[in-house]
């Protein structure tokens, strides 16, 4: 099928490359000339596993790039809209890009086409897109609007796309649903997975994936409700981790105990320094705004957001309690991206902590395998950057682990200890076992677990930054 994807950000680029890998003819549309030139020249503008391979495989063949939206629409049977929906000051989604794209699409409709929302949008957006396309002259029978939310995580977007738990399609006519089924047929009939050069199957993937066809409104709500539920799971376990710290319990044991209940499940139960990224914070605010507009006061979401912010403040208190005063202290930072496997620092809790520590007068030396350039754009030369984890730790009064990169979980602890001024590690991602760290001579503070002090450290109350007041 001939498919146009409008917007070549994270979602559009991954979707376009994956549609090409499924065998479709794809044209990716963007009005950012620099980005187009980079893509045409063979560069991959984002850090995403398997994306460079797919772009190399299909560029100039089943994958074309253009700034000519109308021509792309005319030559395609399905038009996926994957433009940005940034938050407004009030927290709701700014849909002006979606509207202007809908207006432009309208003028190019010259036969039956489906227009598919791929960006995360509030309920009723498909109705608005339909109205805008009609208002701008497209005949009523010449198009349908569908909603096809994505559940891609940054870093693993390609495998999430090709090996999804489910494909959700919101379509209000059978004609439109049939086109969507045809697009995903190589996945739902299993033929893609038999190809010798298919992207490798991740653990846990069940193929073929089910396709769930709903109304467009339901599909729009599925996306917001899924992200809100996942964020709620994270805030829930972060709240539980605070209680664990107060009573001297171990949050990992608690997670194992609750996560093995198949109704709850073990995933997205990792406590940390709070969720970040370009999706959860924005989508929670947008969902809350949607609910309010519909007359429902979704206070549960307020609490999810509040716990998330509080988790970061708690971590800052933990640092303060471990180091006493902060002004002038040299602190090594491992991790700047909002999670491991990506160079994205949008709403990254690591960056927010870096900014707080700078305000406290700390000297920071940071390392991240992918996000240094982006961080430099935000903090300039206020932070020193290292080229590896050990250099970030050199001479440090303490080392903070803020992002769950795999390489941070396998550090050479002897080398690390040798480099640091004081062997104090404050781990916001629970990458190590407290007993291992203590045995290796570190004072180690983590989330939802008792601090482990190196053998030569006292256990006075002031050494216990989590404020554990264990009851007899
Ligand atoms: C999220 C969803 O997981 C995707 O399903 C969705 O498609 C995407 O948003 C979106 O709406 O586009 P993403 O933002 O890439 O994906 O990242 P996640 O892997 O979900 O992580 C989000 C944040 O939660 C990160 O800061 C991560 O460190 C944190 N997190 C995640 C935890 O603190 N604990 C966990 O157990 C899991």
CSV table of C-alpha atoms and ligand atoms in Angstrom, one decimal, residues 11 120 150-156 160 166 223 226-227 230 233-234 237-238 266-281 283 308 337-340 347-349 402 404 429, ligand 1:
chain,number,residue,atom,x,y,z
A,11,UNK,CA,6.8,8.4,16.1
A,120,UNK,CA,-1.3,11.2,20.9
A,150,UNK,CA,1.1,3.9,19.1
A,151,UNK,CA,2.6,2.3,22.2
A,152,UNK,CA,6.3,2.7,21.3
A,153,UNK,CA,8.8,3.3,24.0
A,154,UNK,CA,11.8,5.5,23.1
A,155,UNK,CA,14.9,3.4,22.5
A,156,UNK,CA,12.9,0.3,21.6
A,160,UNK,CA,7.7,-2.2,19.9
A,166,UNK,CA,-1.7,-5.4,20.4
A,223,UNK,CA,-3.9,5.8,24.4
A,226,UNK,CA,-2.8,3.4,28.9
A,227,UNK,CA,-0.2,6.0,29.6
A,230,UNK,CA,1.5,3.1,33.5
A,233,UNK,CA,1.8,2.1,38.5
A,234,UNK,CA,5.2,4.0,38.7
A,237,UNK,CA,5.5,1.9,43.7
A,238,UNK,CA,7.3,5.1,44.4
A,266,UNK,CA,5.9,-7.2,37.5
A,267,UNK,CA,6.5,-4.6,34.8
A,268,UNK,CA,6.6,-0.9,35.4
A,269,UNK,CA,7.0,-1.5,39.1
A,270,UNK,CA,10.6,-0.2,39.3
A,271,UNK,CA,10.9,2.6,41.9
A,272,UNK,CA,13.2,5.4,41.0
A,273,UNK,CA,13.4,9.2,40.8
A,274,UNK,CA,10.1,9.5,39.1
A,275,UNK,CA,9.0,9.1,35.5
A,276,UNK,CA,10.0,11.6,32.8
A,277,UNK,CA,10.1,11.8,29.0
A,278,UNK,CA,8.1,13.5,26.3
A,279,UNK,CA,5.0,11.3,26.9
A,280,UNK,CA,3.9,10.6,30.5
A,281,UNK,CA,4.2,14.1,31.9
A,283,UNK,CA,-0.2,12.9,28.5
A,308,UNK,CA,6.1,11.9,40.9
A,337,UNK,CA,18.6,10.9,29.6
A,338,UNK,CA,15.1,10.4,31.0
A,339,UNK,CA,15.7,6.6,30.8
A,340,UNK,CA,18.4,4.3,29.5
A,347,UNK,CA,11.3,16.2,31.2
A,348,UNK,CA,14.2,14.1,32.4
A,349,UNK,CA,14.2,13.8,36.2
A,402,UNK,CA,20.2,8.9,37.7
A,404,UNK,CA,19.2,3.1,34.1
A,429,UNK,CA,17.7,3.5,39.9
B,1,LIG,C1,5.9,5.6,27.2
B,1,LIG,C2,5.1,4.3,27.1
B,1,LIG,O1,5.8,3.3,27.8
B,1,LIG,C3,4.8,3.9,25.7
B,1,LIG,O2,4.0,2.8,25.7
B,1,LIG,C4,4.1,5.0,24.9
B,1,LIG,O3,3.9,4.7,23.6
B,1,LIG,C5,5.0,6.3,25.0
B,1,LIG,O4,5.2,6.6,26.4
B,1,LIG,C6,4.3,7.4,24.3
B,1,LIG,O5,3.2,7.8,24.7
B,1,LIG,O6,4.7,7.8,23.2
B,1,LIG,P1,8.5,6.2,26.9
B,1,LIG,O7,8.1,7.6,27.3
B,1,LIG,O8,9.4,6.0,25.8
B,1,LIG,O9,7.2,5.4,26.6
B,1,LIG,O10,9.2,5.6,28.2
B,1,LIG,P2,8.9,4.5,29.3
B,1,LIG,O11,9.8,3.3,29.0
B,1,LIG,O12,7.5,4.2,29.4
B,1,LIG,O13,9.5,5.3,30.6
B,1,LIG,C7,8.9,6.5,31.0
B,1,LIG,C8,9.5,7.0,32.3
B,1,LIG,O14,9.1,6.1,33.4
B,1,LIG,C9,11.0,7.0,32.3
B,1,LIG,O15,11.5,8.1,32.9
B,1,LIG,C10,11.4,5.7,33.1
B,1,LIG,O16,12.6,5.8,33.7
B,1,LIG,C11,10.2,5.7,34.1
B,1,LIG,N1,10.0,4.4,34.6
B,1,LIG,C12,9.5,3.4,33.8
B,1,LIG,C13,10.1,4.1,36.0
B,1,LIG,O17,10.5,5.0,36.8
B,1,LIG,N2,9.8,2.9,36.5
B,1,LIG,C14,9.4,1.9,35.7
B,1,LIG,O18,9.1,0.8,36.2
B,1,LIG,C15,9.2,2.1,34.3
